[in-house]
Short mmCIF file of C-alpha atoms in Angstrom, two decimals:
data_model
loop_
_atom_site.label_atom_id
_atom_site.label_comp_id
_atom_site.label_asym_id
_atom_site.label_seq_id
_atom_site.Cartn_x
_atom_site.Cartn_y
_atom_site.Cartn_z
CA MET A 199 0.00 0.00 0.00
CA SER A 200 1.33 3.45 -0.79
CA THR A 201 0.24 6.75 0.70
CA VAL A 202 -0.27 9.71 -1.61
CA LEU A 203 -0.41 13.25 -0.28
CA SER A 204 -1.48 15.88 -2.76
CA ALA A 205 0.12 19.30 -2.62
CA HIS A 206 -3.09 20.78 -4.07
CA LYS A 207 -5.63 19.03 -1.83
CA PRO A 208 -5.69 19.02 1.97
CA ASN A 209 -7.20 15.52 2.22
CA LEU A 210 -5.24 12.25 2.40
CA SER A 211 -6.00 9.54 -0.16
CA VAL A 212 -4.85 5.94 -0.21
CA ALA A 213 -4.04 3.81 -3.26
CA THR A 214 -4.05 0.05 -3.04
CA THR A 215 -1.82 -0.79 -5.99
CA GLY A 216 1.41 -0.67 -4.00
CA THR A 217 3.14 1.14 -6.88
CA ILE A 218 4.08 4.73 -7.58
CA LEU A 219 1.29 6.55 -9.35
CA PRO A 220 2.00 8.08 -12.78
CA TYR A 221 3.32 11.62 -12.71
CA ASN A 222 1.18 13.87 -14.91
CA ASP A 223 -0.37 17.31 -14.85
CA ASP A 224 -3.29 16.14 -12.70
CA GLU A 225 -0.96 14.81 -10.06
CA ALA A 226 1.72 17.48 -10.31
CA GLY A 227 2.89 18.49 -6.89
CA THR A 228 2.24 15.04 -5.42
CA ILE A 229 4.43 13.60 -2.71
CA VAL A 230 4.71 9.85 -3.20
CA GLU A 231 5.80 7.46 -0.50
CA SER A 232 6.12 3.78 -1.39
CA ASN A 233 6.02 0.95 1.12
CA GLY A 234 8.16 -1.29 -1.10
CA GLN A 235 11.55 -1.40 0.67
CA PRO A 236 11.43 2.24 1.82
CA HIS A 237 14.88 2.11 3.43
CA TRP A 238 16.47 0.82 0.25
CA ARG A 239 14.71 3.52 -1.78
CA TYR A 240 15.95 6.13 0.66
CA PHE A 241 19.59 5.07 0.35
CA MET A 242 19.42 4.71 -3.43
CA ALA A 243 17.95 8.19 -3.86
CA ASP A 244 20.17 11.06 -4.98
CA ILE A 245 21.10 13.63 -2.37
CA ASP A 246 20.16 17.27 -2.83
CA PRO A 247 23.38 19.11 -3.83
CA GLU A 248 22.18 22.30 -2.19
CA TRP A 249 22.40 20.59 1.20
CA SER A 250 25.77 18.91 0.67
CA ILE A 251 27.92 21.91 1.53
CA ILE A 252 28.71 20.76 5.08
CA PRO A 253 29.96 17.24 4.20
CA LEU A 254 31.94 18.62 1.26
CA ALA A 255 33.51 21.22 3.53
CA ALA A 256 34.40 18.33 5.83
CA TYR A 257 36.14 16.70 2.86
CA CYS A 258 38.21 19.87 2.51
CA PHE A 259 38.98 19.76 6.22
CA MET A 260 40.19 16.16 5.90
CA THR A 261 42.43 17.08 2.97
CA GLY A 262 44.35 19.51 5.15
CA PHE A 263 44.26 17.15 8.12
CA ILE A 264 45.71 14.10 6.33
CA ASP A 265 48.25 16.03 4.27
CA CYS A 266 49.62 17.71 7.38
CA ILE A 267 50.43 14.33 8.93
CA SER A 268 52.35 13.00 5.93
CA PHE A 269 54.14 16.27 5.19
CA SER A 270 55.23 16.69 8.81
CA ALA A 271 56.80 13.22 8.74
CA ILE A 272 58.27 12.84 5.25
CA PHE A 273 57.55 16.10 3.35
CA VAL A 274 55.22 14.27 0.93
CA TRP A 275 51.62 15.29 0.30
CA CYS A 276 49.06 12.48 0.18
CA GLY A 277 46.45 14.49 -1.67
CA PHE A 278 48.53 16.85 -3.84
CA GLN A 279 50.00 14.59 -6.50
CA THR A 280 51.35 17.36 -8.74
CA GLY A 281 54.47 17.73 -6.60
CA ASN A 282 54.94 13.98 -6.26
CA PHE A 283 54.73 13.49 -10.03
CA ALA A 284 57.20 16.31 -10.68
CA GLN A 285 59.54 14.84 -8.05
CA LEU A 286 59.62 11.55 -9.95
CA ALA A 287 60.50 13.44 -13.12
CA LEU A 288 63.43 15.05 -11.30
CA ALA A 289 64.60 11.65 -10.08
CA LEU A 290 64.57 10.36 -13.65
CA ALA A 291 66.36 13.45 -14.97
CA ARG A 292 69.24 12.90 -12.54
CA LEU A 293 70.14 9.74 -14.43
CA PHE A 294 71.02 11.79 -17.51
CA GLU A 295 73.15 14.37 -15.76
CA THR A 296 76.84 14.53 -16.69
CA PHE A 297 79.68 14.81 -14.22
CA SER A 298 80.12 18.28 -12.82
CA PRO A 299 83.36 20.16 -13.59
CA THR A 300 83.69 20.77 -9.88
CA GLY A 301 84.11 17.06 -9.29
CA SER A 302 80.78 16.37 -7.60
CA ILE A 303 79.56 12.78 -7.62
CA HIS A 304 77.02 11.76 -10.26
CA ASP A 305 73.89 10.89 -8.27
CA THR A 306 72.01 7.93 -9.76
CA SER A 307 70.29 6.75 -6.57
CA PHE A 308 66.55 6.54 -6.08
CA HIS A 309 66.18 8.65 -2.95
CA ILE A 310 63.84 7.64 -0.16
CA ALA A 311 61.78 10.77 -0.82
CA ASP A 312 61.39 9.65 -4.43
CA ARG A 313 60.26 6.19 -3.33
CA GLN A 314 57.74 7.69 -0.94
CA ALA A 315 56.42 9.99 -3.66
CA LEU A 316 56.01 7.00 -5.98
CA VAL A 317 54.13 5.00 -3.34
CA SER A 318 51.83 7.94 -2.67
CA LEU A 319 51.13 8.50 -6.37
CA LEU A 320 50.38 4.84 -7.11
CA THR A 321 48.15 4.24 -4.10
CA PHE A 322 46.34 7.53 -4.65
CA ASN A 323 45.39 6.35 -8.13
CA LEU A 324 44.37 2.94 -6.79
CA GLY A 325 42.09 4.66 -4.30
CA ALA A 326 40.61 6.79 -7.06
CA LEU A 327 40.07 3.63 -9.10
CA LEU A 328 37.73 2.39 -6.39
CA GLY A 329 35.53 5.34 -7.23
CA ARG A 330 34.40 3.46 -10.33
CA ILE A 331 32.19 1.48 -7.97
CA GLY A 332 30.27 4.68 -7.44
CA ASP A 333 29.71 4.95 -11.18
CA ARG A 334 27.83 1.65 -11.02
CA VAL A 335 25.89 2.42 -7.83
CA GLY A 336 25.30 6.08 -8.63
CA SER A 337 27.76 8.83 -7.72
CA HIS A 338 25.01 10.97 -6.18
CA THR A 339 23.23 8.22 -4.29
CA ARG A 340 23.14 8.35 -0.53
CA LEU A 341 24.32 4.72 -0.37
CA TRP A 342 27.53 5.37 -2.28
CA LEU A 343 28.36 8.56 -0.43
CA VAL A 344 27.96 6.77 2.91
CA LEU A 345 29.88 3.64 1.88
CA GLY A 346 32.58 5.59 0.06
CA THR A 347 33.25 7.86 3.03
CA PHE A 348 33.15 4.85 5.35
CA SER A 349 35.80 3.22 3.14
CA GLN A 350 37.93 6.34 3.55
CA ALA A 351 37.59 5.91 7.31
CA LEU A 352 38.71 2.27 7.03
CA PHE A 353 41.78 3.28 5.04
CA THR A 354 42.58 5.91 7.65
CA MET A 355 42.17 3.40 10.47
CA ALA A 356 44.51 1.00 8.66
CA ALA A 357 47.06 3.80 8.30
CA ALA A 358 46.82 4.56 12.03
CA LEU A 359 47.38 0.92 12.97
CA THR A 360 50.30 0.41 10.60
CA ILE A 361 52.14 3.57 11.62
CA TRP A 362 51.60 2.62 15.26
CA LYS A 363 53.06 -0.85 14.63
CA SER A 364 55.93 0.58 12.61
CA THR A 365 57.49 2.13 15.76
CA GLN A 366 58.55 5.05 13.53
CA MET A 367 57.94 7.58 16.27
CA ASP A 368 60.27 9.39 18.62
CA SER A 369 60.35 9.03 22.39
CA ALA A 370 57.37 11.37 22.70
CA GLY A 371 55.34 9.25 20.28
CA LYS A 372 55.45 11.85 17.50
CA SER A 373 56.37 11.59 13.82
CA ILE A 374 57.73 15.02 12.98
CA ALA A 375 60.82 15.47 10.80
CA ASP A 376 63.05 18.52 10.99
CA ASP A 377 64.91 17.99 7.72
CA ARG A 378 63.98 16.62 4.31
CA GLY A 379 67.11 14.51 4.35
CA ASP A 380 66.07 12.84 7.60
CA PRO A 381 62.42 11.75 7.28
CA ALA A 382 60.61 10.34 10.29
CA TRP A 383 59.20 7.37 8.33
CA THR A 384 61.61 5.00 6.62
CA ASN A 385 60.66 1.35 7.21
CA ALA A 386 58.28 -0.90 5.27
CA LEU A 387 55.25 -0.43 7.53
CA SER A 388 55.51 3.33 7.19
CA TYR A 389 55.25 2.89 3.40
CA VAL A 390 52.09 0.85 3.97
CA ALA A 391 50.67 3.60 6.18
CA LEU A 392 51.49 6.20 3.53
CA GLY A 393 49.75 4.03 0.94
CA PHE A 394 46.56 3.77 2.99
CA MET A 395 46.54 7.53 3.60
CA SER A 396 47.02 8.29 -0.09
CA ALA A 397 44.37 5.75 -1.12
CA SER A 398 41.87 7.42 1.19
CA MET A 399 42.62 10.76 -0.45
CA GLY A 400 42.27 9.29 -3.93
CA LEU A 401 38.86 7.88 -3.10
CA GLN A 402 37.79 11.16 -1.52
CA GLY A 403 39.03 13.05 -4.57
CA ILE A 404 37.03 11.03 -7.08
CA MET A 405 33.89 11.23 -4.95
CA GLY A 406 34.19 15.02 -4.87
CA LYS A 407 34.96 15.08 -8.59
CA ARG A 408 31.88 13.06 -9.47
CA LEU A 409 29.65 15.32 -7.41
CA ASN A 410 31.10 18.48 -8.91
CA THR A 411 31.04 17.22 -12.50
CA GLN A 412 27.43 16.13 -12.21
CA PHE A 413 26.36 19.53 -10.96
CA THR A 414 27.99 21.52 -13.74
CA THR A 415 27.40 19.33 -16.79
CA THR A 416 23.86 17.98 -16.46
CA GLY A 417 22.38 21.14 -17.88
CA ALA A 418 19.58 21.14 -15.30
CA PRO A 419 19.21 24.83 -14.40
CA PRO A 420 17.95 24.35 -10.82
CA VAL A 421 21.01 22.26 -10.01
CA SER A 422 23.74 23.79 -12.15
CA ASN A 423 23.05 27.23 -10.72
CA ILE A 424 24.20 26.08 -7.30
CA HIS A 425 27.89 26.25 -8.30
CA LEU A 426 29.36 24.13 -5.52
CA TYR A 427 32.88 24.11 -7.01
CA PHE A 428 34.30 21.70 -4.46
CA LEU A 429 36.44 19.70 -6.90
CA PRO A 430 39.71 21.54 -6.17
CA SER A 431 39.04 21.42 -2.44
CA ASP A 432 39.32 17.65 -2.48
CA LEU A 433 42.72 17.71 -4.17
CA VAL A 434 44.46 21.05 -4.62
CA LEU A 435 43.53 24.68 -4.15
CA THR A 436 45.26 26.08 -7.24
CA THR A 437 42.04 26.26 -9.24
CA VAL A 438 40.20 27.70 -6.26
CA TRP A 439 42.65 30.60 -5.95
CA VAL A 440 42.62 31.34 -9.68
CA GLU A 441 38.83 31.33 -9.90
CA LEU A 442 38.44 33.20 -6.63
CA VAL A 443 40.62 36.20 -7.50
CA THR A 444 39.06 36.45 -10.97
CA ASP A 445 35.46 36.11 -9.78
CA PRO A 446 33.52 39.15 -11.10
CA LYS A 447 31.64 39.31 -7.80
CA LEU A 448 34.69 38.97 -5.57
CA PHE A 449 34.10 42.25 -3.72
CA TYR A 450 30.32 42.11 -3.49
CA ARG A 451 29.00 42.55 0.03
CA GLN A 452 26.01 40.26 -0.38
CA ARG A 453 26.22 36.50 -0.55
CA VAL A 454 27.71 35.12 -3.76
CA LYS A 455 27.79 31.33 -3.99
CA THR A 456 30.52 31.14 -6.63
CA ARG A 457 32.81 33.11 -4.33
CA ASP A 458 31.64 32.00 -0.91
CA HIS A 459 31.96 28.27 -1.59
CA LYS A 460 35.54 28.73 -2.75
CA LEU A 461 36.29 30.57 0.48
CA ILE A 462 34.68 27.75 2.45
CA ALA A 463 36.94 25.26 0.66
CA ALA A 464 40.11 27.23 1.39
CA ILE A 465 39.25 27.99 5.01
CA SER A 466 38.23 24.39 5.69
CA LEU A 467 41.48 23.02 4.31
CA PHE A 468 43.52 25.57 6.27
CA THR A 469 41.63 24.72 9.46
CA GLY A 470 42.16 21.01 8.89
CA ALA A 471 45.92 21.41 8.55
CA PHE A 472 46.08 23.70 11.59
CA VAL A 473 44.10 21.33 13.80
CA SER A 474 46.04 18.33 12.54
CA ARG A 475 49.40 19.85 13.41
CA ALA A 476 48.18 20.77 16.88
CA ILE A 477 46.95 17.22 17.50
CA LEU A 478 50.09 15.74 15.94
CA ALA A 479 52.30 17.68 18.33
CA LYS A 480 50.33 16.33 21.29
CA ILE A 481 49.58 12.68 20.55
CA GLY A 482 51.62 11.77 17.47
CA ALA A 483 50.79 10.46 14.01
CA ALA A 484 48.94 7.31 15.10
CA GLY A 485 46.68 9.28 17.42
CA ALA A 486 46.08 12.00 14.83
CA LEU A 487 45.12 9.38 12.25
CA GLY A 488 42.76 7.86 14.80
CA VAL A 489 41.07 11.23 15.17
CA ALA A 490 40.88 11.51 11.37
CA CYS A 491 39.19 8.11 11.23
CA GLY A 492 36.59 9.29 13.73
CA VAL A 493 35.92 12.47 11.78
CA ARG A 494 35.41 10.51 8.59
CA LEU A 495 32.96 8.21 10.32
CA VAL A 496 30.96 11.26 11.39
CA VAL A 497 31.01 12.57 7.82
CA ALA A 498 29.81 9.17 6.54
CA LEU A 499 26.87 9.28 8.94
CA GLY A 500 26.25 12.88 7.93
CA TRP A 501 25.47 11.82 4.37
CA VAL A 502 22.55 9.78 5.74
CA VAL A 503 20.67 12.88 6.84
CA VAL A 504 21.37 15.01 3.76
CA PRO A 505 17.94 15.61 2.16
CA GLY A 506 17.08 13.94 -1.12
CA LYS A 507 17.00 15.71 -4.44
CA ILE A 508 13.79 17.43 -5.49
CA VAL A 509 12.73 16.51 -9.02
CA LYS A 510 10.93 19.34 -10.79
CA GLY A 511 8.50 18.75 -13.61
CA GLY A 512 5.02 19.59 -14.78
CA LYS A 513 3.25 21.99 -12.44
CA GLY A 514 4.65 20.77 -9.16
CA LEU A 515 7.34 18.88 -7.34
CA LEU A 516 7.87 15.18 -6.89
CA TRP A 517 9.96 14.12 -3.90
CA GLU A 518 11.87 10.91 -4.46
#
């Protein structure tokens, strides 16, 4: 049995077919609620992008949080793969250098920083590859957003456990390096931890990318006008800065979504890095990653309560 509540009539009518009634002009504005597996329908429904600002800002926060931990230990970013890729190019270029007239030694070694950059780049892409699951389930569905963020939390938990077991921490339990030539993480387990951290960022990046791409390319005016622009916030802020300073409404006093959401992205990432460093200095890398795991679990649960998308058509609204 399904309950149908008309937006045009105050009375409540009941249909006995157990199926969703056709959507036409006579029933425009109808709210339809089906009794056939309502929980499954709820999780398979698309979220409303206008209400996804808070969890996406939390993604930005986690970008700064996770990257701070890896950079403080080994000067490698888990989420910013531009530098890692360029670093590998430099390592390859060293092989073709000639001997210096000053007599310096020709360096053909694959430095530990280069190896760490390679691990981060590869595992980041593997994490992003998992995002193809969301293409099958539905990149906007509540189910995928919850499960995908929960998977990020699992990767973060695995990173916390492996770095704790690696014993790559000083006497105070911290993992903070003072010099690029002397990284705090060097053993095999620390590479595993770095891989899990980077994989979590790759998965987060593709989830943010899918959300952003869907909003700006569907051509649906009610959705595309929202301009969430959170793609760079999941990975790098370069695009955010370029678009922010060239925004025609940069100095407007009233609210401007194209500008304000970029500021939210930048401030959230900055706050995440700041908080992460403060926690890292107190309880070390393993503890900080444990906190990051908890935050990601909260974000995963947060996707559950994000309202569903409103489908517009005919003369009214149909809530899915």
